[in-house]
């Protein structure tokens, strides 16, 4: 009797356990499925487009929109074109009147005084002389060296200290060919000192106070072939010039 009762109790206990475990398994699987659903909602599986939207938002934040990138790309060629149009700086204009026929010429005012003379002029006084020179707007090339032409009118004056007196003075008319550099210059000229034929050689150094003006310091040697009562003679003079480039 007792064995029959025990067997029935075991059977009932087994039925109760079998009915209880499926419910627990179902309860355990339900949170896992819910968690999987939540993770798919957070990270996305690529089908709902949420990951693409996040990627596009990140790219836009880092690099801007496509319209902004296109605008930057269009501005760069414009800046390059502006740089290409800029020409090299060539310094000041050669003269005050760019479109004038006198462009390339200058007008200078000169002062000079002899500081050394030949033996025939040692007993003669000399004075400070003045003159004016014009550089013509023409040039010729000799062995790739540009030569410019100048015309000068200036005074000269020597007075004899001997009892018999006498003087050698008047106006000089000189045509010169000059090689002019940025600062230095050299000139060779021929002309008339009053009625006497002579020649000259000059070396000068030039300064520029402004872009169209200059100051020149130089020395000139003059040779006269025939002077009345004297014969041939020479002298060297110190010169100071102030010029305006036209």
mmCIF file of C-alpha atoms in Angstrom:
data_model
loop_
_atom_site.group_PDB
_atom_site.id
_atom_site.type_symbol
_atom_site.label_atom_id
_atom_site.label_comp_id
_atom_site.label_asym_id
_atom_site.label_seq_id
_atom_site.Cartn_x
_atom_site.Cartn_y
_atom_site.Cartn_z
ATOM 1 C CA UNK A 1 0.000 0.000 0.000
ATOM 2 C CA UNK A 2 2.759 2.316 0.908
ATOM 3 C CA UNK A 3 4.682 1.431 -2.309
ATOM 4 C CA UNK A 4 1.670 2.283 -4.439
ATOM 5 C CA UNK A 5 1.336 5.628 -2.670
ATOM 6 C CA UNK A 6 4.978 6.492 -3.179
ATOM 7 C CA UNK A 7 4.830 5.711 -6.877
ATOM 8 C CA UNK A 8 1.838 7.940 -7.311
ATOM 9 C CA UNK A 9 3.576 10.796 -5.494
ATOM 10 C CA UNK A 10 6.673 10.476 -7.710
ATOM 11 C CA UNK A 11 4.507 10.485 -10.834
ATOM 12 C CA UNK A 12 2.689 13.607 -9.691
ATOM 13 C CA UNK A 13 5.992 15.316 -8.842
ATOM 14 C CA UNK A 14 7.392 14.506 -12.307
ATOM 15 C CA UNK A 15 4.307 15.950 -14.005
ATOM 16 C CA UNK A 16 4.620 19.125 -11.954
ATOM 17 C CA UNK A 17 8.325 19.547 -12.855
ATOM 18 C CA UNK A 18 7.713 18.931 -16.564
ATOM 19 C CA UNK A 19 5.023 21.576 -16.567
ATOM 20 C CA UNK A 20 7.264 24.076 -14.691
ATOM 21 C CA UNK A 21 10.572 23.923 -16.691
ATOM 22 C CA UNK A 22 9.137 24.977 -20.144
ATOM 23 C CA UNK A 23 7.739 28.122 -18.544
ATOM 24 C CA UNK A 24 11.144 28.984 -17.060
ATOM 25 C CA UNK A 25 12.877 28.305 -20.409
ATOM 26 C CA UNK A 26 10.372 30.515 -22.150
ATOM 27 C CA UNK A 27 10.928 33.255 -19.572
ATOM 28 C CA UNK A 28 14.704 32.990 -20.065
ATOM 29 C CA UNK A 29 14.528 33.205 -23.827
ATOM 30 C CA UNK A 30 12.179 36.164 -23.888
ATOM 31 C CA UNK A 31 14.722 38.702 -22.379
ATOM 32 C CA UNK A 32 17.377 37.462 -24.785
ATOM 33 C CA UNK A 33 15.096 38.052 -27.739
ATOM 34 C CA UNK A 34 14.157 41.453 -26.361
ATOM 35 C CA UNK A 35 17.835 42.327 -25.908
ATOM 36 C CA UNK A 36 18.587 41.269 -29.467
ATOM 37 C CA UNK A 37 15.736 43.416 -30.671
ATOM 38 C CA UNK A 38 17.017 46.391 -28.660
ATOM 39 C CA UNK A 39 20.551 46.007 -29.997
ATOM 40 C CA UNK A 40 19.288 45.862 -33.530
ATOM 41 C CA UNK A 41 17.327 49.013 -32.895
ATOM 42 C CA UNK A 42 20.430 50.807 -31.479
ATOM 43 C CA UNK A 43 23.051 49.765 -33.999
ATOM 44 C CA UNK A 44 20.810 48.891 -36.908
ATOM 45 C CA UNK A 45 21.222 46.024 -39.354
ATOM 46 C CA UNK A 46 21.759 48.241 -42.424
ATOM 47 C CA UNK A 47 18.238 47.803 -43.685
ATOM 48 C CA UNK A 48 16.585 50.781 -41.972
ATOM 49 C CA UNK A 49 19.341 53.303 -43.104
ATOM 50 C CA UNK A 50 20.201 54.523 -39.581
ATOM 51 C CA UNK A 51 23.928 53.700 -39.946
ATOM 52 C CA UNK A 52 24.128 55.561 -43.277
ATOM 53 C CA UNK A 53 22.497 58.598 -41.717
ATOM 54 C CA UNK A 54 25.010 58.593 -38.859
ATOM 55 C CA UNK A 55 27.923 58.293 -41.307
ATOM 56 C CA UNK A 56 26.638 61.160 -43.455
ATOM 57 C CA UNK A 57 26.178 63.343 -40.382
ATOM 58 C CA UNK A 58 29.776 62.630 -39.273
ATOM 59 C CA UNK A 59 31.201 63.449 -42.738
ATOM 60 C CA UNK A 60 29.172 66.665 -42.894
ATOM 61 C CA UNK A 61 30.410 67.724 -39.468
ATOM 62 C CA UNK A 62 34.077 67.080 -40.376
ATOM 63 C CA UNK A 63 34.241 68.298 -43.981
ATOM 64 C CA UNK A 64 31.046 70.290 -44.497
ATOM 65 C CA UNK A 65 28.393 69.736 -47.065
ATOM 66 C CA UNK A 66 29.032 68.974 -50.722
ATOM 67 C CA UNK A 67 27.943 72.497 -51.655
ATOM 68 C CA UNK A 68 30.586 73.997 -49.332
ATOM 69 C CA UNK A 69 33.301 71.742 -50.762
ATOM 70 C CA UNK A 70 32.320 72.674 -54.307
ATOM 71 C CA UNK A 71 32.421 76.387 -53.411
ATOM 72 C CA UNK A 72 35.964 76.032 -51.994
ATOM 73 C CA UNK A 73 37.061 74.112 -55.082
ATOM 74 C CA UNK A 74 35.710 76.879 -57.321
ATOM 75 C CA UNK A 75 37.450 79.652 -55.352
ATOM 76 C CA UNK A 76 40.949 78.157 -55.688
ATOM 77 C CA UNK A 77 41.191 78.487 -59.494
ATOM 78 C CA UNK A 78 39.990 82.098 -59.198
ATOM 79 C CA UNK A 79 42.819 82.903 -56.772
ATOM 80 C CA UNK A 80 45.291 81.208 -59.092
ATOM 81 C CA UNK A 81 44.111 83.342 -61.999
ATOM 82 C CA UNK A 82 44.573 86.488 -59.944
ATOM 83 C CA UNK A 83 48.133 85.452 -59.136
ATOM 84 C CA UNK A 84 48.852 84.761 -62.806
ATOM 85 C CA UNK A 85 47.716 88.257 -63.810
ATOM 86 C CA UNK A 86 50.130 89.938 -61.427
ATOM 87 C CA UNK A 87 53.193 91.142 -63.288
ATOM 88 C CA UNK A 88 56.706 91.552 -61.972
ATOM 89 C CA UNK A 89 57.478 94.918 -60.414
ATOM 90 C CA UNK A 90 59.736 96.870 -62.740
ATOM 91 C CA UNK A 91 60.508 99.852 -60.536
ATOM 92 C CA UNK A 92 59.800 103.515 -61.276
ATOM 93 C CA UNK A 93 58.933 104.867 -64.709
ATOM 94 C CA UNK A 94 61.923 106.137 -66.736
ATOM 95 C CA UNK A 95 60.481 109.630 -66.990
ATOM 96 C CA UNK A 96 57.835 112.033 -65.773
ATOM 97 C CA UNK A 97 55.913 111.944 -69.085
ATOM 98 C CA UNK A 98 55.368 108.294 -70.007
ATOM 99 C CA UNK A 99 53.615 108.825 -73.322
ATOM 100 C CA UNK A 100 55.621 111.840 -74.391
ATOM 101 C CA UNK A 101 58.153 111.923 -77.202
ATOM 102 C CA UNK A 102 60.634 113.231 -74.667
ATOM 103 C CA UNK A 103 60.371 110.050 -72.598
ATOM 104 C CA UNK A 104 63.905 108.763 -72.008
ATOM 105 C CA UNK A 105 65.530 112.213 -72.049
ATOM 106 C CA UNK A 106 66.582 114.454 -69.194
ATOM 107 C CA UNK A 107 67.471 118.058 -68.488
ATOM 108 C CA UNK A 108 70.376 118.823 -66.155
ATOM 109 C CA UNK A 109 71.911 121.973 -64.694
ATOM 110 C CA UNK A 110 75.665 121.919 -64.072
ATOM 111 C CA UNK A 111 78.301 123.757 -62.072
ATOM 112 C CA UNK A 112 82.041 123.261 -62.592
ATOM 113 C CA UNK A 113 85.386 124.659 -61.555
ATOM 114 C CA UNK A 114 88.909 123.685 -62.724
ATOM 115 C CA UNK A 115 91.199 122.097 -60.125
ATOM 116 C CA UNK A 116 94.161 121.209 -62.356
ATOM 117 C CA UNK A 117 95.563 122.927 -65.498
ATOM 118 C CA UNK A 118 98.423 122.492 -67.937
ATOM 119 C CA UNK A 119 101.579 124.596 -67.685
ATOM 120 C CA UNK A 120 100.299 127.171 -70.165
ATOM 121 C CA UNK A 121 97.365 128.011 -67.827
ATOM 122 C CA UNK A 122 99.134 128.011 -64.458
ATOM 123 C CA UNK A 123 99.202 131.821 -64.306
ATOM 124 C CA UNK A 124 95.534 132.153 -65.238
ATOM 125 C CA UNK A 125 92.650 132.579 -62.835
ATOM 126 C CA UNK A 126 89.594 130.420 -63.240
ATOM 127 C CA UNK A 127 86.043 130.854 -61.918
ATOM 128 C CA UNK A 128 82.945 128.793 -61.244
ATOM 129 C CA UNK A 129 81.094 128.085 -64.475
ATOM 130 C CA UNK A 130 77.506 127.011 -65.137
ATOM 131 C CA UNK A 131 75.770 125.164 -67.919
ATOM 132 C CA UNK A 132 72.797 123.150 -69.078
ATOM 133 C CA UNK A 133 72.669 119.761 -70.826
ATOM 134 C CA UNK A 134 69.886 117.858 -72.580
ATOM 135 C CA UNK A 135 69.893 114.101 -73.074
ATOM 136 C CA UNK A 136 68.194 113.239 -76.362
ATOM 137 C CA UNK A 137 65.622 110.399 -76.427
ATOM 138 C CA UNK A 138 67.675 108.245 -78.799
ATOM 139 C CA UNK A 139 70.136 105.426 -78.302
ATOM 140 C CA UNK A 140 72.435 103.283 -80.411
ATOM 141 C CA UNK A 141 74.177 100.017 -79.532
ATOM 142 C CA UNK A 142 77.904 99.509 -79.959
ATOM 143 C CA UNK A 143 78.968 95.952 -79.067
ATOM 144 C CA UNK A 144 75.772 95.508 -76.982
ATOM 145 C CA UNK A 145 76.533 98.731 -75.062
ATOM 146 C CA UNK A 146 73.789 101.403 -75.325
ATOM 147 C CA UNK A 147 75.068 104.899 -76.096
ATOM 148 C CA UNK A 148 73.029 108.065 -75.506
ATOM 149 C CA UNK A 149 73.519 111.523 -76.988
ATOM 150 C CA UNK A 150 73.678 114.784 -75.052
ATOM 151 C CA UNK A 151 73.971 118.387 -76.097
ATOM 152 C CA UNK A 152 75.475 120.847 -73.617
ATOM 153 C CA UNK A 153 75.914 124.599 -73.458
ATOM 154 C CA UNK A 154 78.125 125.906 -70.653
ATOM 155 C CA UNK A 155 80.422 128.764 -69.765
ATOM 156 C CA UNK A 156 84.195 128.702 -69.289
ATOM 157 C CA UNK A 157 86.464 131.486 -68.065
ATOM 158 C CA UNK A 158 90.195 131.974 -67.614
ATOM 159 C CA UNK A 159 91.885 135.320 -66.951
ATOM 160 C CA UNK A 160 95.605 135.968 -67.330
ATOM 161 C CA UNK A 161 97.400 137.451 -64.304
ATOM 162 C CA UNK A 162 100.393 138.699 -66.303
ATOM 163 C CA UNK A 163 100.698 142.464 -66.845
ATOM 164 C CA UNK A 164 99.698 142.146 -70.456
ATOM 165 C CA UNK A 165 96.356 140.717 -69.290
ATOM 166 C CA UNK A 166 94.049 138.858 -71.597
ATOM 167 C CA UNK A 167 91.408 136.233 -71.035
ATOM 168 C CA UNK A 168 90.066 133.022 -72.492
ATOM 169 C CA UNK A 169 86.343 132.893 -71.782
ATOM 170 C CA UNK A 170 82.991 132.416 -73.465
ATOM 171 C CA UNK A 171 80.465 129.664 -74.200
ATOM 172 C CA UNK A 172 81.165 126.031 -75.000
ATOM 173 C CA UNK A 173 78.896 123.989 -77.312
ATOM 174 C CA UNK A 174 79.500 120.273 -76.880
ATOM 175 C CA UNK A 175 77.914 117.183 -78.428
ATOM 176 C CA UNK A 176 78.481 114.080 -76.283
ATOM 177 C CA UNK A 177 78.056 110.314 -76.562
ATOM 178 C CA UNK A 178 77.476 108.785 -73.140
ATOM 179 C CA UNK A 179 77.238 105.300 -71.641
ATOM 180 C CA UNK A 180 74.942 105.545 -68.625
ATOM 181 C CA UNK A 181 74.589 102.833 -66.008
ATOM 182 C CA UNK A 182 72.407 102.648 -62.902
ATOM 183 C CA UNK A 183 74.810 104.873 -60.972
ATOM 184 C CA UNK A 184 77.954 105.515 -63.014
ATOM 185 C CA UNK A 185 78.361 107.131 -66.410
ATOM 186 C CA UNK A 186 81.071 108.002 -68.920
ATOM 187 C CA UNK A 187 80.907 110.541 -71.748
ATOM 188 C CA UNK A 188 83.097 111.526 -74.690
ATOM 189 C CA UNK A 189 82.390 114.768 -76.522
ATOM 190 C CA UNK A 190 83.587 117.206 -79.167
ATOM 191 C CA UNK A 191 82.671 120.814 -79.695
ATOM 192 C CA UNK A 192 83.655 124.453 -79.683
ATOM 193 C CA UNK A 193 84.983 126.483 -76.757
ATOM 194 C CA UNK A 194 84.205 129.926 -78.071
ATOM 195 C CA UNK A 195 85.798 129.671 -81.524
ATOM 196 C CA UNK A 196 88.347 126.974 -80.614
ATOM 197 C CA UNK A 197 87.843 123.267 -81.326
ATOM 198 C CA UNK A 198 88.230 120.943 -78.388
ATOM 199 C CA UNK A 199 87.305 117.610 -76.886
ATOM 200 C CA UNK A 200 86.329 116.331 -73.445
ATOM 201 C CA UNK A 201 86.135 113.134 -71.428
ATOM 202 C CA UNK A 202 83.914 112.876 -68.331
ATOM 203 C CA UNK A 203 83.319 110.295 -65.596
ATOM 204 C CA UNK A 204 80.442 110.634 -63.148
ATOM 205 C CA UNK A 205 78.621 108.977 -60.282
ATOM 206 C CA UNK A 206 74.896 109.504 -59.846
ATOM 207 C CA UNK A 207 72.525 109.526 -56.840
ATOM 208 C CA UNK A 208 68.695 109.479 -56.945
ATOM 209 C CA UNK A 209 66.862 111.620 -54.361
ATOM 210 C CA UNK A 210 63.556 110.699 -56.063
ATOM 211 C CA UNK A 211 62.574 108.378 -58.885
ATOM 212 C CA UNK A 212 62.737 111.093 -61.575
ATOM 213 C CA UNK A 213 65.548 113.305 -60.289
ATOM 214 C CA UNK A 214 69.259 112.732 -59.808
ATOM 215 C CA UNK A 215 72.417 114.348 -58.488
ATOM 216 C CA UNK A 216 75.690 113.628 -60.257
ATOM 217 C CA UNK A 217 79.255 114.242 -59.126
ATOM 218 C CA UNK A 218 81.975 113.882 -61.708
ATOM 219 C CA UNK A 219 85.226 115.042 -63.174
ATOM 220 C CA UNK A 220 85.909 116.234 -66.726
ATOM 221 C CA UNK A 221 89.071 116.682 -68.676
ATOM 222 C CA UNK A 222 89.106 119.255 -71.521
ATOM 223 C CA UNK A 223 91.682 119.539 -74.297
ATOM 224 C CA UNK A 224 91.838 122.609 -76.584
ATOM 225 C CA UNK A 225 94.011 122.260 -79.643
ATOM 226 C CA UNK A 226 94.803 125.932 -80.266
ATOM 227 C CA UNK A 227 94.355 128.940 -77.961
ATOM 228 C CA UNK A 228 95.490 132.387 -79.042
ATOM 229 C CA UNK A 229 98.842 133.369 -77.469
ATOM 230 C CA UNK A 230 98.983 129.981 -75.725
ATOM 231 C CA UNK A 231 98.656 127.129 -78.185
ATOM 232 C CA UNK A 232 97.227 123.809 -77.018
ATOM 233 C CA UNK A 233 96.190 123.448 -73.384
ATOM 234 C CA UNK A 234 94.118 121.242 -71.123
ATOM 235 C CA UNK A 235 92.427 121.430 -67.733
ATOM 236 C CA UNK A 236 90.494 119.143 -65.379
ATOM 237 C CA UNK A 237 87.410 120.339 -63.596
ATOM 238 C CA UNK A 238 85.137 119.103 -60.839
ATOM 239 C CA UNK A 239 81.438 119.038 -61.790
ATOM 240 C CA UNK A 240 78.150 118.906 -59.915
ATOM 241 C CA UNK A 241 74.877 118.287 -61.788
ATOM 242 C CA UNK A 242 71.207 118.190 -60.880
ATOM 243 C CA UNK A 243 68.848 116.605 -63.403
ATOM 244 C CA UNK A 244 65.181 115.886 -64.118
ATOM 245 C CA UNK A 245 64.249 112.861 -66.200
ATOM 246 C CA UNK A 246 61.513 113.695 -68.689
#
